[in-house]
CSV table of C-alpha atoms in Angstrom, one decimal:
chain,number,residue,atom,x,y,z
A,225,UNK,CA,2.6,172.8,155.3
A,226,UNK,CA,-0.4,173.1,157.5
A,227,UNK,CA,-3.7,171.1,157.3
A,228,UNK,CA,-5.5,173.4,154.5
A,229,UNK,CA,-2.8,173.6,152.5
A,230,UNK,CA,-2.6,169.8,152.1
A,231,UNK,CA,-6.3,169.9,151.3
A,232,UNK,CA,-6.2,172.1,148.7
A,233,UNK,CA,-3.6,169.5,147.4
A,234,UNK,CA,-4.7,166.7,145.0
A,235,UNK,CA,-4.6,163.0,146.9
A,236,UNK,CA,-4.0,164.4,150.0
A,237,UNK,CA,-0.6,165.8,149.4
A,238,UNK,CA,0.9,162.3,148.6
A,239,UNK,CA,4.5,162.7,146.7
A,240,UNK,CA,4.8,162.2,143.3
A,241,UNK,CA,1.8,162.1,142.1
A,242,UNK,CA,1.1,166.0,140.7
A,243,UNK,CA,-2.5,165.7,140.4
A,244,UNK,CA,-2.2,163.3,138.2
A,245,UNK,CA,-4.4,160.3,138.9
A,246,UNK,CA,-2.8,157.2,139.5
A,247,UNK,CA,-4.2,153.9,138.3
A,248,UNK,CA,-3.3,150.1,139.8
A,249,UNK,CA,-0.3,149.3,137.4
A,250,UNK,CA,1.3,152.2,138.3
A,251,UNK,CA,0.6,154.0,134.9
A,252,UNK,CA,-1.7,157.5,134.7
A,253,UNK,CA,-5.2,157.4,133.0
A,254,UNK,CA,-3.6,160.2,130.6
A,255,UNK,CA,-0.3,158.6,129.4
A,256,UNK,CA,-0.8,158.3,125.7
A,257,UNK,CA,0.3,154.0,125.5
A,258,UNK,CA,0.8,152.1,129.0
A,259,UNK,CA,3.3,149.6,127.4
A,260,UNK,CA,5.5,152.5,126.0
A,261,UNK,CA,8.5,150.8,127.8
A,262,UNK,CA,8.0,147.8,125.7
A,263,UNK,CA,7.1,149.3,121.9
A,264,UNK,CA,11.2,148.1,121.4
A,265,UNK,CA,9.9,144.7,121.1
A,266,UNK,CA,7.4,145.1,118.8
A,267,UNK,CA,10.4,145.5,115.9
A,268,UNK,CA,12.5,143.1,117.3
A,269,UNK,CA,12.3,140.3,115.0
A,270,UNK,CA,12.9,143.2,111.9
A,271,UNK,CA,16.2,144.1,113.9
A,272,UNK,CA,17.3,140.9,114.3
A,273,UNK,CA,16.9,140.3,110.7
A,274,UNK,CA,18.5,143.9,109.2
A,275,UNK,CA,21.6,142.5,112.1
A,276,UNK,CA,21.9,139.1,110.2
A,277,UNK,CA,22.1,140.5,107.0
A,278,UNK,CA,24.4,143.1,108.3
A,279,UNK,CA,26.5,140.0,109.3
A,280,UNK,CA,26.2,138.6,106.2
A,281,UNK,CA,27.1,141.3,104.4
A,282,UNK,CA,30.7,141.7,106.3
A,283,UNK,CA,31.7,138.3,105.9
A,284,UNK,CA,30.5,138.2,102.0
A,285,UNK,CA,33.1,141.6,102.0
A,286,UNK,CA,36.2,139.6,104.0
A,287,UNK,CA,35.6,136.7,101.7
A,288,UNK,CA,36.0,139.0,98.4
A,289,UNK,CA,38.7,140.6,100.2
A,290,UNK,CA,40.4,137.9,101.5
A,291,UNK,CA,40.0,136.5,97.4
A,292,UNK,CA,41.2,139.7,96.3
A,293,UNK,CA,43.9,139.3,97.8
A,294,UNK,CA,44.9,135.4,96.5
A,295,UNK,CA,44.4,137.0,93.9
A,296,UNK,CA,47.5,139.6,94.2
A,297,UNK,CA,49.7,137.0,95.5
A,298,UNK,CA,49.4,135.0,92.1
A,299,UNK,CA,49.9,138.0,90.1
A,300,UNK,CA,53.3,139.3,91.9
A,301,UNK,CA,56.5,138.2,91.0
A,302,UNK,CA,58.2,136.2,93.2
A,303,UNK,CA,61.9,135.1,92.6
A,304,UNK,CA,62.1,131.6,93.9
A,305,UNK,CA,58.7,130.7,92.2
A,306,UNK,CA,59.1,132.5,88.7
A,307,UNK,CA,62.8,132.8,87.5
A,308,UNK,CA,64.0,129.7,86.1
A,309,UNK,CA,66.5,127.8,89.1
A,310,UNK,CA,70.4,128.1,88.0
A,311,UNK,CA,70.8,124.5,85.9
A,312,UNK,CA,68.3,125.6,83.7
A,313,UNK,CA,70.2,128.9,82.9
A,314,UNK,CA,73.0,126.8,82.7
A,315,UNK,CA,71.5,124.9,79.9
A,316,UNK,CA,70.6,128.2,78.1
A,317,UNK,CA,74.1,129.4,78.6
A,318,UNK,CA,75.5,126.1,76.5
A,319,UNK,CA,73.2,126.1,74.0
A,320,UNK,CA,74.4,129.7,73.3
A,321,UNK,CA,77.2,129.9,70.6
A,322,UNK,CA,79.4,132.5,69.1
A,323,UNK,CA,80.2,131.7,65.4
A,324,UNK,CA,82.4,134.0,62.9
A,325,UNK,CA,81.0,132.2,60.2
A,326,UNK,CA,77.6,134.3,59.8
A,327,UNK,CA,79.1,137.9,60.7
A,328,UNK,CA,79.8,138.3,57.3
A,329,UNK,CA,76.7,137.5,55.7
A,330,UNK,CA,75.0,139.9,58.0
A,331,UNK,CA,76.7,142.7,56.7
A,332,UNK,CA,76.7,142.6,53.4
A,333,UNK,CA,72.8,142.1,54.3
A,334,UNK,CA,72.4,145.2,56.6
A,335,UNK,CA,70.7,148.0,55.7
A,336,UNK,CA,72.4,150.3,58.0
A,337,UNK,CA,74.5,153.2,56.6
A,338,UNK,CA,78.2,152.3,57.9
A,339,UNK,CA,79.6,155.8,57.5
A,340,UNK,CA,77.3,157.1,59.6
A,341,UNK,CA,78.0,159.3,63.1
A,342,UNK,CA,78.1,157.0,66.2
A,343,UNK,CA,74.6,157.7,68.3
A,344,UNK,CA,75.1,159.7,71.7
A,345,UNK,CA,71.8,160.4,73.4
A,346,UNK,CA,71.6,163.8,73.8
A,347,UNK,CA,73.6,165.2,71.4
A,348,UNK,CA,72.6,167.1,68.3
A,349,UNK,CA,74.0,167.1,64.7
């Protein structure tokens, strides 16, 4: 570039500045808000607070969770914890007796029909 052309040139030619005018903080007389870089703190306590509740909110949901699932552990059946322990069946198992006696009585009290065909599932008559 020659001398004329940097004259016709806004500032003298200087880089950067595209005829725009600069002013002492480094910002243009026509930029729209000077602390544009900054507007993200204006909301900052808001975000902090929508972040904390966000917290909040997870650990109320691994609490229910973590409740839920006591919650399924009582209701499952566990062997060693709800089947009575082998004395105890033992006990059952003597207080258990066969008698002859009453086999009798029963029948002449039965209401069942004793000429009847024996039950096979999935047979017809």
């Amino acid at each position: 570039m020659n001398g004329p052309d940097l004259a016709k040139m806004p500032l003298g030619g200087a880089p950067g500045t595209d005829g725009k005018d600069s002013v002492a903080n480094g910002h243009t007389e026509n930029e729209s808000n000077p602390f544009a870089e900054y507007m993200w703190m204006e909301n900052e306590e808001e975000y902090n607070q929508q972040v904390q509740e966000e917290l909040l909110e997870q650990e109320f949901l691994e609490r229910c969770f973590q409740e839920m699932l006591d919650e399924e552990d009582q209701d499952w059946f566990i062997p060693e914890r709800d089947l009575p322990s082998v004395g105890q069946i033992q006990q059952q198992l003597n207080g258990l007796s066969v008698s002859n006696g009453n086999g009798e009585e029963i029948l002449r009290k039965s209401i069942l029909n004793p000429e009847a065909k024996e039950f096979v599932p999935g047979v017809k008559y």
